[in-house]
Every structure is written in structure tokens, then in C-alpha cells.
Coordinates of C-alpha atoms in Angstrom, one line a residue:
X4 CA 0.1 0.0 0.1
X5 CA 1.8 3.3 -1.2
X6 CA 1.8 6.1 1.0
X7 CA 0.3 8.5 -1.5
X8 CA -2.5 6.1 -2.3
X9 CA -3.4 6.0 1.1
X10 CA -3.1 9.5 2.0
X11 CA -5.6 10.2 -0.9
X12 CA -8.1 7.8 0.4
X13 CA -7.9 9.4 3.8
X14 CA -8.4 13.0 2.5
X15 CA -11.1 12.0 0.4
X16 CA -12.8 10.2 3.2
X17 CA -12.2 13.4 5.3
X18 CA -13.9 15.4 2.7
X19 CA -17.0 13.0 2.7
X20 CA -17.3 13.5 6.4
X21 CA -17.1 17.1 6.2
X22 CA -19.8 17.2 3.8
X23 CA -22.0 15.6 6.5
X24 CA -21.8 18.4 8.9
X25 CA -21.2 21.2 6.7
X26 CA -24.9 22.2 6.9
X27 CA -24.7 22.7 10.6
X28 CA -21.7 25.4 10.0
X29 CA -23.9 26.8 7.2
X30 CA -26.8 27.6 9.3
X31 CA -25.0 29.0 12.0
X32 CA -23.1 31.6 9.7
X33 CA -26.4 32.5 8.1
X34 CA -28.1 32.9 11.5
X35 CA -25.4 35.0 13.0
X36 CA -24.2 36.8 10.1
X37 CA -20.7 35.3 10.0
X38 CA -18.5 34.3 7.1
X39 CA -16.5 31.0 6.7
X40 CA -13.5 32.9 7.7
X41 CA -14.5 34.2 10.8
X42 CA -16.2 31.0 11.9
X43 CA -12.7 29.5 11.2
X44 CA -11.0 32.0 13.2
X45 CA -13.0 31.1 16.3
X46 CA -12.1 27.8 16.1
X47 CA -8.5 28.4 15.8
X48 CA -8.8 30.6 18.9
X49 CA -9.9 27.4 20.6
X50 CA -6.7 25.8 19.8
X51 CA -4.5 28.7 21.1
X52 CA -6.1 28.6 24.4
X53 CA -4.9 29.5 27.3
X54 CA -2.7 31.8 24.8
X55 CA -3.8 34.6 22.8
X56 CA -4.6 34.5 19.0
X57 CA -3.1 37.2 16.8
X58 CA -2.4 38.0 13.2
X59 CA 1.4 36.6 14.0
X60 CA 0.3 33.5 15.1
X61 CA -2.3 32.7 12.4
X62 CA 0.5 33.8 9.9
X63 CA 2.7 30.7 11.1
X64 CA 0.4 28.2 9.4
X65 CA -1.2 30.5 6.9
X66 CA 1.6 32.8 5.8
X67 CA -0.2 33.7 2.4
X68 CA -2.9 35.8 3.9
X69 CA -2.0 39.5 4.6
X70 CA -1.6 40.4 8.1
X71 CA -4.1 43.2 7.7
X72 CA -6.8 40.9 6.6
X73 CA -6.2 39.0 9.8
X74 CA -6.2 42.0 12.0
X75 CA -9.4 43.1 10.5
X76 CA -11.3 39.8 11.0
X77 CA -10.3 39.4 14.6
X78 CA -11.0 43.0 15.4
X79 CA -14.5 42.3 14.0
X80 CA -15.1 39.4 16.1
X81 CA -14.0 41.4 19.1
X82 CA -16.8 43.8 18.1
X83 CA -19.0 41.0 18.1
X84 CA -18.0 40.1 21.7
X85 CA -16.9 36.4 20.5
X86 CA -13.2 37.7 21.4
X87 CA -11.6 40.3 23.7
X88 CA -8.5 42.2 23.1
X89 CA -6.2 41.1 25.9
X90 CA -3.3 43.4 24.7
X91 CA -3.1 45.2 21.3
X92 CA -3.4 42.9 18.5
X93 CA -3.7 39.8 20.7
X94 CA -7.2 38.5 21.5
X95 CA -8.8 35.8 23.6
X96 CA -12.1 33.9 23.5
X97 CA -15.0 35.5 25.6
X98 CA -17.2 33.2 27.5
X99 CA -20.0 34.1 24.6
X100 CA -17.5 33.1 22.1
X101 CA -16.3 29.9 23.7
X102 CA -20.3 28.9 24.3
X103 CA -21.3 29.6 20.8
X104 CA -18.1 27.7 19.3
X105 CA -18.8 24.8 21.6
X106 CA -22.3 24.8 20.8
X107 CA -21.9 24.8 17.0
X108 CA -18.9 22.0 17.3
X109 CA -21.4 19.5 19.6
X110 CA -24.2 20.1 16.8
X111 CA -21.5 18.9 14.2
X112 CA -20.8 16.2 16.5
X113 CA -24.2 15.0 16.6
X114 CA -24.7 14.8 13.0
X115 CA -21.2 12.9 12.6
X116 CA -22.5 10.2 15.2
X117 CA -25.6 9.8 13.3
X118 CA -24.0 9.7 9.9
X119 CA -21.6 7.0 10.9
X120 CA -22.1 3.9 8.8
X121 CA -19.6 1.5 10.6
X122 CA -20.3 -0.9 13.3
X123 CA -19.0 0.4 16.6
X124 CA -16.1 -2.1 16.8
X125 CA -14.9 -1.0 13.3
X126 CA -15.3 2.7 13.8
X127 CA -13.3 2.4 17.2
X128 CA -10.6 0.3 15.3
X129 CA -10.2 3.0 12.5
X130 CA -9.9 5.8 15.2
X131 CA -7.1 3.5 16.8
X132 CA -5.0 3.3 13.6
X133 CA -5.5 6.9 12.7
X134 CA -4.3 7.8 16.1
X135 CA -1.4 5.5 15.9
X136 CA -0.5 7.5 13.0
X137 CA -0.9 11.1 14.3
X138 CA 1.1 10.1 17.5
X139 CA 3.8 9.1 15.0
X140 CA 3.8 12.3 13.3
X141 CA 3.6 14.3 16.8
X142 CA 6.7 12.7 18.0
X143 CA 8.8 12.3 15.0
X144 CA 11.9 14.8 15.3
X145 CA 11.9 18.0 13.3
X146 CA 11.6 18.9 10.4
X147 CA 9.1 19.6 10.4
X148 CA 8.0 21.4 13.6
X149 CA 4.5 20.1 14.8
X150 CA 3.0 23.6 15.1
X151 CA -0.4 22.6 13.1
X152 CA -0.7 19.2 14.4
X153 CA -0.3 20.0 17.8
X154 CA -2.7 22.9 17.8
X155 CA -5.2 20.7 15.9
X156 CA -4.7 17.9 18.4
X157 CA -6.2 20.1 21.1
X158 CA -9.7 19.6 19.6
X159 CA -9.7 16.0 19.8
X160 CA -12.8 14.8 20.9
X161 CA -13.3 11.8 23.4
X162 CA -12.9 8.3 21.7
X163 CA -16.4 7.5 22.4
X164 CA -17.3 10.0 19.8
X165 CA -16.4 7.9 17.1
X166 CA -16.8 9.7 13.6
X167 CA -15.8 12.9 15.3
X168 CA -12.7 11.4 16.7
X169 CA -12.0 9.9 13.4
X170 CA -12.6 13.2 11.6
X171 CA -10.1 15.4 14.1
X172 CA -7.7 12.7 13.7
X173 CA -7.7 13.3 10.1
X174 CA -7.9 17.2 10.6
X175 CA -4.5 16.7 12.7
X176 CA -3.0 14.8 9.5
X177 CA -3.8 17.4 7.4
X178 CA -2.3 19.9 10.0
X179 CA 0.9 17.9 9.7
X180 CA 0.8 18.3 6.0
X181 CA 0.8 22.0 6.5
X182 CA 3.7 21.6 8.8
X183 CA 5.7 19.6 6.3
X184 CA 4.8 22.0 3.4
X185 CA 6.2 24.8 5.3
X186 CA 9.5 23.0 6.2
X187 CA 10.1 22.4 2.7
X188 CA 9.4 25.8 1.6
X189 CA 10.6 28.4 4.1
X190 CA 14.3 27.4 3.8
X191 CA 14.3 28.3 0.1
X192 CA 14.0 32.1 0.8
X193 CA 11.2 32.6 -1.4
X194 CA 8.4 35.1 -0.1
X195 CA 5.0 33.4 0.7
X196 CA 3.2 35.2 -2.1
X197 CA 5.8 34.3 -4.6
X198 CA 5.4 30.8 -3.6
X199 CA 1.7 30.7 -3.9
X200 CA 1.8 32.5 -7.0
X201 CA 4.4 30.0 -8.4
X202 CA 2.3 27.1 -7.3
X203 CA -0.9 28.4 -9.1
X204 CA 1.1 29.0 -12.2
X205 CA 2.8 25.5 -11.6
X206 CA -0.7 23.9 -11.5
X207 CA -2.1 25.7 -14.6
X208 CA -4.4 27.6 -12.5
X209 CA -3.5 30.8 -13.7
X210 CA -1.3 32.4 -16.4
X211 CA -1.5 36.3 -15.8
X212 CA -1.1 38.7 -13.1
X213 CA -4.8 39.5 -13.3
X214 CA -5.8 35.8 -12.9
X215 CA -3.5 35.4 -9.8
X216 CA -4.9 38.4 -8.4
X217 CA -8.5 37.3 -9.0
X218 CA -7.9 33.8 -7.7
X219 CA -6.1 34.9 -4.7
X220 CA -8.5 37.8 -3.6
X221 CA -9.4 36.4 -0.4
X222 CA -6.1 36.5 0.9
X223 CA -6.4 40.3 1.2
X224 CA -3.1 41.5 -0.7
X225 CA -3.1 44.4 -3.0
X226 CA -2.1 43.9 -6.7
X227 CA 1.3 45.5 -6.0
X228 CA 2.1 42.6 -3.7
X229 CA 1.7 40.1 -6.5
X230 CA 3.7 42.5 -9.1
X231 CA 6.4 42.2 -6.5
X232 CA 5.9 38.5 -6.3
X233 CA 6.3 38.0 -9.9
X234 CA 9.3 40.2 -10.2
X235 CA 11.0 38.2 -7.5
X236 CA 10.3 35.0 -9.7
X237 CA 11.7 36.6 -12.6
X238 CA 15.1 37.6 -10.8
X239 CA 15.1 33.8 -9.4
X240 CA 15.2 32.7 -12.9
X241 CA 11.8 30.8 -12.3
X242 CA 9.6 33.1 -14.7
X243 CA 9.5 34.6 -17.9
X244 CA 6.9 36.5 -20.0
X245 CA 4.8 39.8 -19.7
X246 CA 2.4 39.8 -16.8
X247 CA -0.5 39.0 -19.2
X248 CA 1.3 35.8 -20.6
X249 CA 3.6 34.3 -17.8
X250 CA 5.4 31.0 -18.1
X251 CA 7.4 29.2 -15.8
X252 CA 11.1 28.1 -16.7
X253 CA 12.5 24.7 -16.5
X254 CA 14.0 26.1 -13.3
X255 CA 11.0 27.2 -12.0
X256 CA 9.0 23.8 -12.6
X257 CA 12.1 22.0 -10.9
X258 CA 12.0 24.1 -8.1
X259 CA 8.3 23.9 -7.2
X260 CA 8.5 20.2 -7.9
X261 CA 11.3 19.9 -5.4
X262 CA 9.2 21.8 -2.9
X263 CA 6.3 19.0 -3.4
X264 CA 8.9 16.2 -3.2
X265 CA 10.5 17.7 0.1
X266 CA 6.9 18.0 1.4
X267 CA 6.2 14.5 0.7
X268 CA 9.5 13.3 2.2
X269 CA 8.6 15.1 5.6
X270 CA 5.0 14.2 5.7
X271 CA 5.2 10.6 5.1
X272 CA 8.5 10.0 7.3
X273 CA 6.4 8.9 10.2
X274 CA 4.3 6.7 8.3
X275 CA 6.7 3.8 8.8
X276 CA 4.8 3.1 12.1
X277 CA 2.1 1.1 9.9
X278 CA 3.1 -2.2 8.8
X279 CA 1.6 -3.7 5.9
X280 CA -1.4 -5.5 7.7
X281 CA -2.3 -2.2 9.4
X282 CA -2.2 -0.2 6.2
X283 CA -4.5 -2.9 4.4
X284 CA -6.8 -2.8 7.4
X285 CA -6.9 1.2 7.4
X286 CA -7.6 1.1 3.7
X287 CA -10.4 -1.4 4.1
X288 CA -11.9 0.5 7.0
X289 CA -11.6 4.0 5.2
X290 CA -13.1 2.4 2.0
X291 CA -16.1 1.2 4.1
X292 CA -16.5 4.5 5.6
X293 CA -16.5 6.7 2.5
X294 CA -18.6 4.1 0.6
X295 CA -21.3 4.2 3.5
X296 CA -21.6 7.8 4.0
X297 CA -24.7 9.1 2.3
X298 CA -24.2 12.1 -0.3
X299 CA -25.4 15.3 1.5
X300 CA -28.9 16.2 0.2
X301 CA -29.1 19.5 -1.7

């Protein structure tokens, strides 16, 4: 069982689980006039407790978003009394914010519990196998640092919440994937905006400055930031062509491929904790879970 094949199944199963409880989040956002970003920041604030949350701490995992965008969202949540500013620029959950966050999380848990198609024994076993993998990731010496997975693990529910436990374990693995990506990219010295621009060009998702700016509008960066990013890539020899017809050079393609390979190297290093029998069992249980989850009714 190849690591990448198994990870793809894990990730696809995760999206099938998320599809079950997304309506809970949708309803809460609509009823409380919150967007996805803001609700995500509330959950992030929970993971930082008892420490404060700030633009700087959020940028540790999400360096592609403008600091001003983080600051404005945090300030808006403080105005709504979900957060309270402890010191300038640093926020903690209020009793109201904690109560609201817990309520929506518990509602999502109940949906997952009801949606779990696996018998209790198999569901528990799947959680156990994922926990072995999560623990191996958390205790593998760096690189990468375990910033994201450690924070995500703080939201692990109790084991008796079987499908919620599985879902959060996979979320932890996704956090470790982010940790691995950061470890692969940061030593290169390329700026976050330049790397994300390079990634979209590499994937064929954009071919011009205007397309990059449009696709990355949610990052909150001005157009000038992407103009500088493209110039940085040109100076590195990774990019040629005018702003309306961008093209990666062979060196640019090779650089981004190397970042991907290094990410995989770091991410999959702990997976030796699973022998072939455990991998086959994990694959079987994940397949049964994914197949048994009913598509969300539209």
C-alpha cells in the first residue's frame, strides 16, 4: 500500500465526513451573519487557548494571507464580543465566544455520530489506527516542527465520539501536511506570495497577473504585492513573459516540484509506524466508511 494512495483515500474520506456536517456550519453562519473565515478563526482561537490569538500566530500556518486581513477579522470578532483584546493585537475567547463555538461543534458532532455507517467495533478500530499515525507524526523529530498538528490535536474529542474522533484525527494529519509544506518551503527564502503565485502557475490555475490576483483575492493582498512576487520569481530565473502571458521556466518547474517532493518526504517519514497489515486494514475501513456515508441532500 503506497503512502500517497493511502493519504488520498484518507483525505477523500475526510471531505465526505465534512460534507455531512457542513450544513450545521452553514446554518450557524447564516443565522449569526458570519462568514466562513470568521467561524474558522473562532475555532482557531480555541486551539490557541489559554494563549492569545493574533495575526502573527495565524500567519505561522497561513503565511499567504495579509496580516491586515487577519487583524481586521479578529477586530470584527471582538466587536461582536466573540473575542476580547487582551493586549493590542492579541485576542482571547470570551465566555460568549467559547459557548457559541462549543455549541456549533457539539451540533456537528451529533450529525457525525448519526451519519457513521460503521459498526461500533470497526469505527473504534479505525480511530485507533489513525491515532497511531497521528502520534507518530507528533513525535517524529523535526523537520517539520509540529506547530499545526499540535494545535489541531487540542480539539480531539473523546474516543466514544467515534466518527468525530476519526474526523479530527484526519484534521490533525492535514495539519501535519501543512507543517511539512512549511518545512519544505521556508528554507528556500522565497516569499510566501511568490511561492503561492508560483504554485498556481505550476498547477495551470493561472497564467497572468490579473488571474493570480482574482484567484487569490481572499488573501487580502493588494495587486502590487503580486507584482512584486512576479518580479521576485523573474529574478530567481523561475518565470518569464509579460504579466499577461506568464510562463514558468524549467528551473521554476523544477523548483516547485522539489518543494512538493520535500513536502512528501517530511510528511510520510512517520508512516513507517504502520506495517503492511495495518495499512491494508486502514484502507479497508476507510473505504467502507467513505462508501457508507450518504451524499448530502441538496
